PDB file of C-alpha atoms in Angstrom:
ATOM      1  CA  UNK N   1      -0.099  -0.165   0.133  1.00 32.00           C
ATOM      2  CA  UNK N   2       0.788   3.801  -0.296  1.00 32.00           C
ATOM      3  CA  UNK N   3      -0.161   6.987   0.540  1.00 35.00           C
ATOM      4  CA  UNK N   4      -1.209  10.144  -0.907  1.00 32.00           C
ATOM      5  CA  UNK N   5       0.332  12.779   1.303  1.00 34.00           C
ATOM      6  CA  UNK N   6       1.783  15.207  -0.571  1.00 31.00           C
ATOM      7  CA  UNK N   7      -0.364  17.547  -2.725  1.00 33.00           C
ATOM      8  CA  UNK N   8      -0.214  21.367  -3.438  1.00 33.00           C
ATOM      9  CA  UNK N   9      -2.554  23.853  -2.263  1.00 35.00           C
ATOM     10  CA  UNK N  10      -3.927  26.164  -4.100  1.00 33.00           C
ATOM     11  CA  UNK N  11      -4.666  28.586  -1.016  1.00 34.00           C
ATOM     12  CA  UNK N  12      -1.185  28.448   0.008  1.00 37.00           C
ATOM     13  CA  UNK N  13       1.091  26.548  -2.112  1.00 35.00           C
ATOM     14  CA  UNK N  14       2.337  23.894   0.858  1.00 32.00           C
ATOM     15  CA  UNK N  15       2.028  19.982   0.781  1.00 32.00           C
ATOM     16  CA  UNK N  16      -1.026  19.207   2.779  1.00 34.00           C
ATOM     17  CA  UNK N  17      -1.973  15.748   3.878  1.00 35.00           C
ATOM     18  CA  UNK N  18      -5.768  14.350   3.159  1.00 38.00           C
ATOM     19  CA  UNK N  19      -6.720  12.052   5.756  1.00 41.00           C
ATOM     20  CA  UNK N  20      -3.663   9.956   4.732  1.00 38.00           C
ATOM     21  CA  UNK N  21      -5.811   7.950   2.220  1.00 44.00           C
ATOM     22  CA  UNK N  22      -4.551   4.482   2.143  1.00 65.00           C
ATOM     23  CA  UNK N  23      -4.776   2.813  -1.565  1.00 63.00           C
ATOM     24  CA  UNK N  24      -4.275  -1.017  -2.417  1.00 65.00           C
ATOM     25  CA  UNK N  25      -2.605  -2.009  -5.360  1.00 62.00           C
ATOM     26  CA  UNK N  26      -5.808  -2.109  -7.040  1.00 65.00           C
ATOM     27  CA  UNK N  27      -6.127   1.887  -6.491  1.00 64.00           C
ATOM     28  CA  UNK N  28      -8.871   1.400  -4.156  1.00 66.00           C
ATOM     29  CA  UNK N  29      -9.201   3.130  -0.783  1.00 59.00           C
ATOM     30  CA  UNK N  30      -8.526   1.314   2.439  1.00 67.00           C
ATOM     31  CA  UNK N  31      -9.885   3.300   5.575  1.00 59.00           C
ATOM     32  CA  UNK N  32      -7.361   2.584   8.869  1.00 63.00           C
ATOM     33  CA  UNK N  33      -9.042   1.589  12.176  1.00 63.00           C
ATOM     34  CA  UNK N  34      -8.873   4.455  14.768  1.00 61.00           C
ATOM     35  CA  UNK N  35      -6.458   4.167  17.482  1.00 82.00           C
ATOM     36  CA  UNK N  36      -8.074   5.278  20.634  1.00 92.00           C
ATOM     37  CA  UNK N  37     -10.706   2.879  22.112  1.00 89.00           C
ATOM     38  CA  UNK N  38     -11.669   3.249  25.754  1.00 96.00           C
ATOM     39  CA  UNK N  39     -15.210   3.464  26.951  1.00 97.00           C
ATOM     40  CA  UNK N  40     -16.921   5.817  29.281  1.00 98.00           C
ATOM     41  CA  UNK N  41     -18.881   3.609  31.899  1.00 96.00           C
ATOM     42  CA  UNK N  42     -19.507   3.252  35.218  1.00 96.00           C
ATOM     43  CA  UNK N  43     -17.271  -0.167  35.594  1.00 96.00           C
ATOM     44  CA  UNK N  44     -14.137   1.442  33.975  1.00 96.00           C
ATOM     45  CA  UNK N  45     -11.152   2.015  36.495  1.00 96.00           C
ATOM     46  CA  UNK N  46     -10.837   5.555  34.808  1.00 97.00           C
ATOM     47  CA  UNK N  47     -13.203   6.891  32.865  1.00 98.00           C
ATOM     48  CA  UNK N  48     -16.305   7.331  34.834  1.00 98.00           C
ATOM     49  CA  UNK N  49     -19.659   8.910  33.594  1.00 99.00           C
ATOM     50  CA  UNK N  50     -19.622  12.422  35.205  1.00 99.00           C
ATOM     51  CA  UNK N  51     -21.177  15.976  33.810  1.00 99.00           C
ATOM     52  CA  UNK N  52     -18.922  18.491  32.307  1.00 99.00           C
ATOM     53  CA  UNK N  53     -15.695  16.174  32.410  1.00 99.00           C
ATOM     54  CA  UNK N  54     -15.544  15.009  28.740  1.00 99.00           C
ATOM     55  CA  UNK N  55     -15.276  17.118  25.602  1.00 99.00           C
ATOM     56  CA  UNK N  56     -16.154  16.497  21.972  1.00 99.00           C
ATOM     57  CA  UNK N  57     -13.930  17.661  19.042  1.00 99.00           C
ATOM     58  CA  UNK N  58     -16.153  17.348  15.616  1.00 99.00           C
ATOM     59  CA  UNK N  59     -15.910  18.557  12.179  1.00 99.00           C
ATOM     60  CA  UNK N  60     -19.605  19.534  10.874  1.00 99.00           C
ATOM     61  CA  UNK N  61     -18.200  18.437   7.554  1.00 99.00           C
ATOM     62  CA  UNK N  62     -17.323  15.020   8.762  1.00 98.00           C
ATOM     63  CA  UNK N  63     -20.139  12.539   8.473  1.00 99.00           C
ATOM     64  CA  UNK N  64     -18.379  10.330  11.029  1.00 98.00           C
ATOM     65  CA  UNK N  65     -18.360  13.307  13.994  1.00 99.00           C
ATOM     66  CA  UNK N  66     -22.043  14.092  12.646  1.00 99.00           C
ATOM     67  CA  UNK N  67     -23.282  10.788  14.359  1.00 99.00           C
ATOM     68  CA  UNK N  68     -21.989  12.152  17.770  1.00 99.00           C
ATOM     69  CA  UNK N  69     -23.536  15.077  17.380  1.00 99.00           C
ATOM     70  CA  UNK N  70     -26.933  13.657  16.467  1.00 99.00           C
ATOM     71  CA  UNK N  71     -26.833  11.139  19.381  1.00 99.00           C
ATOM     72  CA  UNK N  72     -25.459  13.849  21.913  1.00 99.00           C
ATOM     73  CA  UNK N  73     -28.570  16.204  20.443  1.00 99.00           C
ATOM     74  CA  UNK N  74     -31.477  13.463  20.660  1.00 99.00           C
ATOM     75  CA  UNK N  75     -30.352  12.375  24.162  1.00 99.00           C
ATOM     76  CA  UNK N  76     -30.403  15.752  25.347  1.00 99.00           C
ATOM     77  CA  UNK N  77     -26.711  15.504  26.209  1.00 99.00           C
ATOM     78  CA  UNK N  78     -25.545  19.067  25.472  1.00 98.00           C
ATOM     79  CA  UNK N  79     -25.298  20.390  29.049  1.00 98.00           C
ATOM     80  CA  UNK N  80     -23.300  17.134  29.765  1.00 99.00           C
ATOM     81  CA  UNK N  81     -20.690  17.140  27.147  1.00 99.00           C
ATOM     82  CA  UNK N  82     -19.516  20.172  25.381  1.00 98.00           C
ATOM     83  CA  UNK N  83     -18.530  20.930  21.987  1.00 99.00           C
ATOM     84  CA  UNK N  84     -15.658  22.097  19.677  1.00 99.00           C
ATOM     85  CA  UNK N  85     -15.794  22.337  16.397  1.00 99.00           C
ATOM     86  CA  UNK N  86     -12.919  22.707  13.806  1.00 99.00           C
ATOM     87  CA  UNK N  87     -12.922  24.839  10.798  1.00 99.00           C
ATOM     88  CA  UNK N  88     -14.249  23.205   6.985  1.00 98.00           C
ATOM     89  CA  UNK N  89     -11.000  23.333   5.620  1.00 98.00           C
ATOM     90  CA  UNK N  90      -8.306  20.909   5.757  1.00 95.00           C
ATOM     91  CA  UNK N  91      -5.312  22.856   5.525  1.00 91.00           C
ATOM     92  CA  UNK N  92      -1.470  21.674   5.497  1.00 89.00           C
ATOM     93  CA  UNK N  93      -1.510  20.832   9.281  1.00 92.00           C
ATOM     94  CA  UNK N  94      -4.862  19.033   9.060  1.00 91.00           C
ATOM     95  CA  UNK N  95      -7.716  20.219  10.964  1.00 98.00           C
ATOM     96  CA  UNK N  96      -7.638  23.575  12.281  1.00 98.00           C
ATOM     97  CA  UNK N  97      -9.360  25.939  14.922  1.00 99.00           C
ATOM     98  CA  UNK N  98     -10.421  29.065  13.438  1.00 98.00           C
ATOM     99  CA  UNK N  99     -13.437  30.159  14.863  1.00 98.00           C
ATOM    100  CA  UNK N 100     -14.805  31.316  11.475  1.00 97.00           C
ATOM    101  CA  UNK N 101     -18.072  30.199   9.365  1.00 97.00           C
ATOM    102  CA  UNK N 102     -19.612  28.164  12.580  1.00 97.00           C
ATOM    103  CA  UNK N 103     -16.409  26.936  13.492  1.00 99.00           C
ATOM    104  CA  UNK N 104     -14.950  27.362  17.113  1.00 99.00           C
ATOM    105  CA  UNK N 105     -11.806  27.911  19.004  1.00 99.00           C
ATOM    106  CA  UNK N 106     -10.461  25.059  21.047  1.00 99.00           C
ATOM    107  CA  UNK N 107     -11.998  25.718  24.417  1.00 96.00           C
ATOM    108  CA  UNK N 108     -10.490  23.105  26.359  1.00 98.00           C
ATOM    109  CA  UNK N 109      -6.578  23.004  25.438  1.00 98.00           C
ATOM    110  CA  UNK N 110      -6.563  26.154  23.374  1.00 98.00           C
ATOM    111  CA  UNK N 111      -4.982  24.149  20.508  1.00 99.00           C
ATOM    112  CA  UNK N 112      -4.644  25.883  17.269  1.00 98.00           C
ATOM    113  CA  UNK N 113      -4.695  22.209  15.134  1.00 99.00           C
ATOM    114  CA  UNK N 114      -6.223  19.027  16.235  1.00 98.00           C
ATOM    115  CA  UNK N 115      -3.151  17.277  16.038  1.00 98.00           C
ATOM    116  CA  UNK N 116      -1.757  18.985  18.866  1.00 98.00           C
ATOM    117  CA  UNK N 117      -3.935  16.988  20.844  1.00 98.00           C
ATOM    118  CA  UNK N 118      -2.754  13.762  19.515  1.00 97.00           C
ATOM    119  CA  UNK N 119       0.988  14.790  19.918  1.00 97.00           C
ATOM    120  CA  UNK N 120      -0.303  15.778  23.808  1.00 97.00           C
ATOM    121  CA  UNK N 121      -1.430  12.407  24.456  1.00 97.00           C
ATOM    122  CA  UNK N 122       1.512  10.371  22.668  1.00 96.00           C
ATOM    123  CA  UNK N 123       4.452  12.949  21.605  1.00 96.00           C
ATOM    124  CA  UNK N 124       5.476   9.950  18.858  1.00 94.00           C
ATOM    125  CA  UNK N 125       1.993   9.278  17.565  1.00 95.00           C
ATOM    126  CA  UNK N 126       2.076   8.053  13.816  1.00 91.00           C
ATOM    127  CA  UNK N 127      -1.521   7.796  13.011  1.00 91.00           C
ATOM    128  CA  UNK N 128      -3.995   9.743  11.342  1.00 92.00           C
ATOM    129  CA  UNK N 129      -5.780  13.227  13.163  1.00 95.00           C
ATOM    130  CA  UNK N 130      -9.295  12.264  12.998  1.00 96.00           C
ATOM    131  CA  UNK N 131     -12.463  13.708  14.225  1.00 98.00           C
ATOM    132  CA  UNK N 132     -14.574  13.134  16.711  1.00 98.00           C
ATOM    133  CA  UNK N 133     -12.347  12.883  19.794  1.00 98.00           C
ATOM    134  CA  UNK N 134     -13.651  12.517  22.982  1.00 99.00           C
ATOM    135  CA  UNK N 135     -11.747  14.034  25.221  1.00 99.00           C
ATOM    136  CA  UNK N 136     -11.203  13.868  29.250  1.00 99.00           C
ATOM    137  CA  UNK N 137     -10.465  16.777  30.672  1.00 99.00           C
ATOM    138  CA  UNK N 138      -9.694  15.321  34.136  1.00 98.00           C
ATOM    139  CA  UNK N 139      -6.773  13.156  32.922  1.00 98.00           C
ATOM    140  CA  UNK N 140      -6.297  15.180  29.919  1.00 98.00           C
ATOM    141  CA  UNK N 141      -6.326  12.641  27.353  1.00 98.00           C
ATOM    142  CA  UNK N 142      -8.193  10.969  24.572  1.00 98.00           C
ATOM    143  CA  UNK N 143     -10.831   8.629  25.154  1.00 98.00           C
ATOM    144  CA  UNK N 144     -12.294   7.292  22.334  1.00 98.00           C
ATOM    145  CA  UNK N 145     -11.710   8.546  18.058  1.00 97.00           C
ATOM    146  CA  UNK N 146     -14.234   6.117  16.868  1.00 97.00           C
ATOM    147  CA  UNK N 147     -17.581   7.353  16.183  1.00 98.00           C
ATOM    148  CA  UNK N 148     -19.364   4.058  16.411  1.00 98.00           C
ATOM    149  CA  UNK N 149     -17.979   3.552  19.877  1.00 98.00           C
ATOM    150  CA  UNK N 150     -18.633   7.184  20.740  1.00 99.00           C
ATOM    151  CA  UNK N 151     -22.560   6.907  19.849  1.00 99.00           C
ATOM    152  CA  UNK N 152     -22.915   3.830  22.019  1.00 99.00           C
ATOM    153  CA  UNK N 153     -21.068   5.835  25.154  1.00 99.00           C
ATOM    154  CA  UNK N 154     -23.931   8.437  24.768  1.00 99.00           C
ATOM    155  CA  UNK N 155     -26.688   6.276  24.366  1.00 99.00           C
ATOM    156  CA  UNK N 156     -26.706   4.732  27.828  1.00 98.00           C
ATOM    157  CA  UNK N 157     -23.091   5.906  29.777  1.00 99.00           C
ATOM    158  CA  UNK N 158     -24.556   8.976  30.458  1.00 99.00           C
ATOM    159  CA  UNK N 159     -28.098   8.464  31.077  1.00 99.00           C
ATOM    160  CA  UNK N 160     -28.251   9.704  34.685  1.00 99.00           C
ATOM    161  CA  UNK N 161     -27.534  13.082  33.309  1.00 99.00           C
ATOM    162  CA  UNK N 162     -29.543  13.265  30.005  1.00 99.00           C
ATOM    163  CA  UNK N 163     -32.834  14.963  29.247  1.00 99.00           C
ATOM    164  CA  UNK N 164     -33.839  11.877  27.197  1.00 99.00           C
ATOM    165  CA  UNK N 165     -32.765   8.478  28.951  1.00 99.00           C
ATOM    166  CA  UNK N 166     -35.778   6.774  27.766  1.00 98.00           C
ATOM    167  CA  UNK N 167     -34.485   7.129  23.847  1.00 99.00           C
ATOM    168  CA  UNK N 168     -32.482   3.780  23.317  1.00 99.00           C
ATOM    169  CA  UNK N 169     -30.639   3.713  19.593  1.00 99.00           C
ATOM    170  CA  UNK N 170     -29.152   0.235  20.162  1.00 99.00           C
ATOM    171  CA  UNK N 171     -31.580  -1.743  22.266  1.00 98.00           C
ATOM    172  CA  UNK N 172     -30.529  -5.316  23.467  1.00 98.00           C
ATOM    173  CA  UNK N 173     -33.675  -6.927  21.339  1.00 98.00           C
ATOM    174  CA  UNK N 174     -32.558  -5.336  18.120  1.00 98.00           C
ATOM    175  CA  UNK N 175     -28.585  -5.581  18.586  1.00 98.00           C
ATOM    176  CA  UNK N 176     -28.379  -8.715  16.242  1.00 98.00           C
ATOM    177  CA  UNK N 177     -30.218  -7.155  13.587  1.00 99.00           C
ATOM    178  CA  UNK N 178     -28.866  -3.821  13.854  1.00 99.00           C
ATOM    179  CA  UNK N 179     -25.036  -5.261  13.880  1.00 99.00           C
ATOM    180  CA  UNK N 180     -26.193  -6.651  10.529  1.00 99.00           C
ATOM    181  CA  UNK N 181     -27.217  -3.882   8.918  1.00 99.00           C
ATOM    182  CA  UNK N 182     -24.575  -1.754   9.868  1.00 99.00           C
ATOM    183  CA  UNK N 183     -22.146  -4.575   8.939  1.00 99.00           C
ATOM    184  CA  UNK N 184     -23.714  -4.123   5.337  1.00 99.00           C
ATOM    185  CA  UNK N 185     -24.318  -0.147   5.265  1.00 99.00           C
ATOM    186  CA  UNK N 186     -20.866   0.530   6.428  1.00 98.00           C
ATOM    187  CA  UNK N 187     -18.603  -1.034   3.814  1.00 98.00           C
ATOM    188  CA  UNK N 188     -20.839  -0.499   1.022  1.00 99.00           C
ATOM    189  CA  UNK N 189     -22.545   2.926   1.586  1.00 99.00           C
ATOM    190  CA  UNK N 190     -20.360   4.819   4.449  1.00 99.00           C
ATOM    191  CA  UNK N 191     -17.465   4.040   3.059  1.00 98.00           C
ATOM    192  CA  UNK N 192     -18.409   3.222  -0.173  1.00 99.00           C
ATOM    193  CA  UNK N 193     -18.833   6.745  -1.452  1.00 99.00           C
ATOM    194  CA  UNK N 194     -15.204   7.430  -0.239  1.00 98.00           C
ATOM    195  CA  UNK N 195     -14.072   4.079  -2.357  1.00 98.00           C
ATOM    196  CA  UNK N 196     -15.690   5.819  -5.250  1.00 98.00           C
ATOM    197  CA  UNK N 197     -13.875   9.117  -4.879  1.00 98.00           C
ATOM    198  CA  UNK N 198     -10.430   8.438  -3.810  1.00 97.00           C
ATOM    199  CA  UNK N 199     -10.134   5.329  -6.164  1.00 96.00           C
ATOM    200  CA  UNK N 200      -7.463   6.416  -8.607  1.00 94.00           C
ATOM    201  CA  UNK N 201      -7.682   3.558 -11.002  1.00 97.00           C
ATOM    202  CA  UNK N 202     -10.943   2.864 -13.297  1.00 98.00           C
ATOM    203  CA  UNK N 203     -11.321  -0.844 -11.950  1.00 97.00           C
ATOM    204  CA  UNK N 204     -11.408   0.500  -8.553  1.00 97.00           C
ATOM    205  CA  UNK N 205     -13.888   3.189  -8.945  1.00 98.00           C
ATOM    206  CA  UNK N 206     -16.465   0.903 -11.018  1.00 98.00           C
ATOM    207  CA  UNK N 207     -16.231  -1.903  -8.514  1.00 98.00           C
ATOM    208  CA  UNK N 208     -17.057   0.642  -5.458  1.00 98.00           C
ATOM    209  CA  UNK N 209     -19.646   2.584  -7.354  1.00 99.00           C
ATOM    210  CA  UNK N 210     -21.626  -0.732  -8.566  1.00 99.00           C
ATOM    211  CA  UNK N 211     -21.269  -1.846  -5.081  1.00 99.00           C
ATOM    212  CA  UNK N 212     -22.363   1.129  -3.526  1.00 99.00           C
ATOM    213  CA  UNK N 213     -25.428   1.475  -6.091  1.00 99.00           C
ATOM    214  CA  UNK N 214     -26.465  -1.956  -5.703  1.00 99.00           C
ATOM    215  CA  UNK N 215     -26.528  -1.498  -1.809  1.00 99.00           C
ATOM    216  CA  UNK N 216     -29.147   1.648  -2.196  1.00 99.00           C
ATOM    217  CA  UNK N 217     -31.446  -0.333  -4.464  1.00 99.00           C
ATOM    218  CA  UNK N 218     -31.733  -2.937  -1.147  1.00 99.00           C
ATOM    219  CA  UNK N 219     -31.869  -0.130   0.702  1.00 99.00           C
ATOM    220  CA  UNK N 220     -34.851   1.376  -1.292  1.00 99.00           C
ATOM    221  CA  UNK N 221     -36.589  -1.860  -1.538  1.00 99.00           C
ATOM    222  CA  UNK N 222     -36.246  -2.521   2.391  1.00 98.00           C
ATOM    223  CA  UNK N 223     -37.504   0.741   3.088  1.00 99.00           C
ATOM    224  CA  UNK N 224     -40.800  -0.081   0.750  1.00 98.00           C
ATOM    225  CA  UNK N 225     -41.606  -2.469   3.653  1.00 97.00           C
ATOM    226  CA  UNK N 226     -40.553  -0.814   6.893  1.00 98.00           C
ATOM    227  CA  UNK N 227     -40.659   2.468   8.301  1.00 98.00           C
ATOM    228  CA  UNK N 228     -36.933   2.264   9.601  1.00 99.00           C
ATOM    229  CA  UNK N 229     -33.956   0.154   8.869  1.00 99.00           C
ATOM    230  CA  UNK N 230     -34.947  -2.319  11.761  1.00 98.00           C
ATOM    231  CA  UNK N 231     -38.755  -2.470  11.482  1.00 95.00           C
ATOM    232  CA  UNK N 232     -40.543   0.659  13.078  1.00 96.00           C
ATOM    233  CA  UNK N 233     -37.807   1.528  15.923  1.00 98.00           C
ATOM    234  CA  UNK N 234     -35.600   4.001  15.137  1.00 99.00           C
ATOM    235  CA  UNK N 235     -31.863   3.059  15.735  1.00 99.00           C
ATOM    236  CA  UNK N 236     -28.347   3.738  15.485  1.00 99.00           C
ATOM    237  CA  UNK N 237     -28.302   2.156  12.197  1.00 99.00           C
ATOM    238  CA  UNK N 238     -30.448   5.111  10.738  1.00 99.00           C
ATOM    239  CA  UNK N 239     -28.300   7.478  12.471  1.00 99.00           C
ATOM    240  CA  UNK N 240     -25.371   6.097  10.647  1.00 99.00           C
ATOM    241  CA  UNK N 241     -27.164   5.583   7.107  1.00 99.00           C
ATOM    242  CA  UNK N 242     -28.788   9.153   7.635  1.00 99.00           C
ATOM    243  CA  UNK N 243     -25.138  11.222   7.621  1.00 99.00           C
ATOM    244  CA  UNK N 244     -23.918   9.418   4.439  1.00 99.00           C
ATOM    245  CA  UNK N 245     -27.510  10.055   2.971  1.00 99.00           C
ATOM    246  CA  UNK N 246     -27.828  13.785   3.663  1.00 99.00           C
ATOM    247  CA  UNK N 247     -24.365  14.510   2.216  1.00 99.00           C
ATOM    248  CA  UNK N 248     -25.047  12.530  -1.203  1.00 99.00           C
ATOM    249  CA  UNK N 249     -26.677  14.637  -3.381  1.00 99.00           C
ATOM    250  CA  UNK N 250     -24.983  18.086  -2.367  1.00 98.00           C
ATOM    251  CA  UNK N 251     -21.129  16.675  -2.568  1.00 99.00           C
ATOM    252  CA  UNK N 252     -20.992  12.447  -3.475  1.00 99.00           C
ATOM    253  CA  UNK N 253     -22.783  12.841  -6.776  1.00 99.00           C
ATOM    254  CA  UNK N 254     -20.471  15.393  -7.942  1.00 98.00           C
ATOM    255  CA  UNK N 255     -17.332  15.094  -5.924  1.00 98.00           C
ATOM    256  CA  UNK N 256     -16.933  11.535  -5.652  1.00 99.00           C
ATOM    257  CA  UNK N 257     -18.418  10.569  -8.652  1.00 99.00           C
ATOM    258  CA  UNK N 258     -21.570   8.704  -7.355  1.00 99.00           C
ATOM    259  CA  UNK N 259     -23.645   9.764 -10.208  1.00 99.00           C
ATOM    260  CA  UNK N 260     -25.622   7.433 -11.271  1.00 99.00           C
ATOM    261  CA  UNK N 261     -28.652   8.544  -8.969  1.00 98.00           C
ATOM    262  CA  UNK N 262     -29.551  11.509  -6.761  1.00 99.00           C
ATOM    263  CA  UNK N 263     -31.014  10.562  -3.208  1.00 99.00           C
ATOM    264  CA  UNK N 264     -33.867  12.577  -4.169  1.00 98.00           C
ATOM    265  CA  UNK N 265     -34.783  10.148  -6.843  1.00 98.00           C
ATOM    266  CA  UNK N 266     -35.219   7.142  -4.927  1.00 99.00           C
ATOM    267  CA  UNK N 267     -39.115   7.346  -3.640  1.00 99.00           C
ATOM    268  CA  UNK N 268     -38.604   5.353  -0.399  1.00 99.00           C
ATOM    269  CA  UNK N 269     -34.965   6.534   0.583  1.00 99.00           C
ATOM    270  CA  UNK N 270     -35.627  10.436  -0.214  1.00 99.00           C
ATOM    271  CA  UNK N 271     -39.083  10.249   2.058  1.00 99.00           C
ATOM    272  CA  UNK N 272     -37.050   8.560   4.772  1.00 99.00           C
ATOM    273  CA  UNK N 273     -34.207  11.009   4.699  1.00 99.00           C
ATOM    274  CA  UNK N 274     -36.672  13.717   4.836  1.00 99.00           C
ATOM    275  CA  UNK N 275     -38.417  11.669   8.048  1.00 99.00           C
ATOM    276  CA  UNK N 276     -34.877  11.965   9.727  1.00 99.00           C
ATOM    277  CA  UNK N 277     -33.853  15.208   8.922  1.00 99.00           C
ATOM    278  CA  UNK N 278     -37.194  16.794  10.008  1.00 99.00           C
ATOM    279  CA  UNK N 279     -36.857  15.024  13.514  1.00 98.00           C
ATOM    280  CA  UNK N 280     -36.503  17.584  16.197  1.00 98.00           C
ATOM    281  CA  UNK N 281     -32.961  18.225  17.512  1.00 98.00           C
ATOM    282  CA  UNK N 282     -31.399  16.654  14.012  1.00 99.00           C
ATOM    283  CA  UNK N 283     -31.668  19.658  11.493  1.00 98.00           C
ATOM    284  CA  UNK N 284     -29.685  21.960  13.570  1.00 98.00           C
ATOM    285  CA  UNK N 285     -26.411  19.390  13.307  1.00 99.00           C
ATOM    286  CA  UNK N 286     -26.530  19.559   9.429  1.00 99.00           C
ATOM    287  CA  UNK N 287     -24.415  22.385   8.142  1.00 99.00           C
ATOM    288  CA  UNK N 288     -24.227  22.394   4.553  1.00 98.00           C
ATOM    289  CA  UNK N 289     -21.579  25.309   4.192  1.00 98.00           C
ATOM    290  CA  UNK N 290     -19.303  23.142   5.887  1.00 99.00           C
ATOM    291  CA  UNK N 291     -20.046  20.115   4.048  1.00 99.00           C
ATOM    292  CA  UNK N 292     -19.730  21.273   0.368  1.00 98.00           C
ATOM    293  CA  UNK N 293     -16.687  23.983   1.495  1.00 98.00           C
ATOM    294  CA  UNK N 294     -14.930  21.082   3.170  1.00 98.00           C
ATOM    295  CA  UNK N 295     -15.006  18.579   0.311  1.00 98.00           C
ATOM    296  CA  UNK N 296     -14.612  20.661  -2.572  1.00 98.00           C
ATOM    297  CA  UNK N 297     -12.087  23.104  -0.856  1.00 97.00           C
ATOM    298  CA  UNK N 298     -10.007  20.488   1.052  1.00 96.00           C
ATOM    299  CA  UNK N 299      -9.559  17.516  -1.662  1.00 95.00           C
ATOM    300  CA  UNK N 300      -7.013  18.792  -3.831  1.00 93.00           C
ATOM    301  CA  UNK N 301      -6.520  15.691  -6.083  1.00 92.00           C
ATOM    302  CA  UNK N 302     -10.451  15.530  -6.701  1.00 96.00           C
ATOM    303  CA  UNK N 303     -11.052  19.016  -7.210  1.00 97.00           C
ATOM    304  CA  UNK N 304      -7.695  20.870  -8.067  1.00 96.00           C
ATOM    305  CA  UNK N 305      -9.524  24.586  -8.517  1.00 97.00           C
ATOM    306  CA  UNK N 306     -11.258  24.354  -4.936  1.00 97.00           C
ATOM    307  CA  UNK N 307     -14.311  25.781  -6.866  1.00 98.00           C
ATOM    308  CA  UNK N 308     -17.520  25.256  -4.724  1.00 98.00           C
ATOM    309  CA  UNK N 309     -20.557  24.226  -6.668  1.00 97.00           C
ATOM    310  CA  UNK N 310     -23.652  26.695  -6.011  1.00 97.00           C
ATOM    311  CA  UNK N 311     -25.855  23.995  -6.485  1.00 96.00           C
ATOM    312  CA  UNK N 312     -27.675  21.290  -6.212  1.00 97.00           C
ATOM    313  CA  UNK N 313     -31.286  22.361  -4.976  1.00 96.00           C
ATOM    314  CA  UNK N 314     -31.868  20.427  -1.730  1.00 97.00           C
ATOM    315  CA  UNK N 315     -34.835  21.908  -0.820  1.00 97.00           C
ATOM    316  CA  UNK N 316     -36.834  18.688  -0.723  1.00 98.00           C
ATOM    317  CA  UNK N 317     -35.605  17.864   2.419  1.00 99.00           C
ATOM    318  CA  UNK N 318     -38.130  20.685   4.221  1.00 98.00           C
ATOM    319  CA  UNK N 319     -40.820  18.800   2.126  1.00 98.00           C
ATOM    320  CA  UNK N 320     -43.474  16.656   4.668  1.00 98.00           C
ATOM    321  CA  UNK N 321     -42.801  13.070   4.745  1.00 98.00           C
ATOM    322  CA  UNK N 322     -45.185  10.487   4.768  1.00 98.00           C
ATOM    323  CA  UNK N 323     -43.488   7.499   6.412  1.00 98.00           C
ATOM    324  CA  UNK N 324     -45.841   7.554   9.182  1.00 95.00           C
ATOM    325  CA  UNK N 325     -47.929   5.536   7.248  1.00 92.00           C
ATOM    326  CA  UNK N 326     -45.944   2.280   7.139  1.00 92.00           C
TER     327      UNK N 326
END
């Protein structure tokens, strides 16, 4: 495998690292695993659930970080876990805290760049500087930077402080089915769009492209019979799919060449997407300015001019859904 690491930025004429994208011999994108995998729970000897102890670092552009913001919002944890938001532009030093365009400064560590947090924990750190990051203020360390694990912590670990402890997005009786859905959606759709966009060979691109749209066809069929991915229960499986779907028409269709169909052309998926987008607490977590400007402005190999499209029209997201009939 090899890395795309040095790309000339038209903003500052300096080499930049774009997520340390990994490619196999066929030119297919391979995503590395996250590095920090501790958990907040009552039985953990170090990371106990406490209000105000933990801080969440996110990008509003990133679909993985977006998952954590959604669960935090739905569970009512905004007063329990505070947030810092990186800039939409991934520049020569990766994610930066600028305070512009809806981003914030780092209110906990006063870092200028996200990478400073990784080096603060491990001065010899060799991995990627990714979001989300769940930070422990008490021990001054990274607890976890894997979104799928952070959302499960937010789902149950902080219930004693949550405004909505009754909401459960990974219920025990549905876990087997949720896991099966996740195992299908992640490689084919969540990561599938990236495998299309970052492929550097025709073979790798077409393989990812067909896998992606075959998977979307299966989801379309499934949603013709059930309101959500797991029957009539809204679960983490829906949240994990939503963050890809909501970026699809405005970014992935053009920027990542996922152009067989737009989501708005799938009757069931688009109706499902509208329902989730319109749920109380979710719409405020979606920032299309950050989404579009990050992808089109940060990926120099894909969009060397950094020109950000004006369209498409995504006003269909506000059309009332009809999913309650299922």
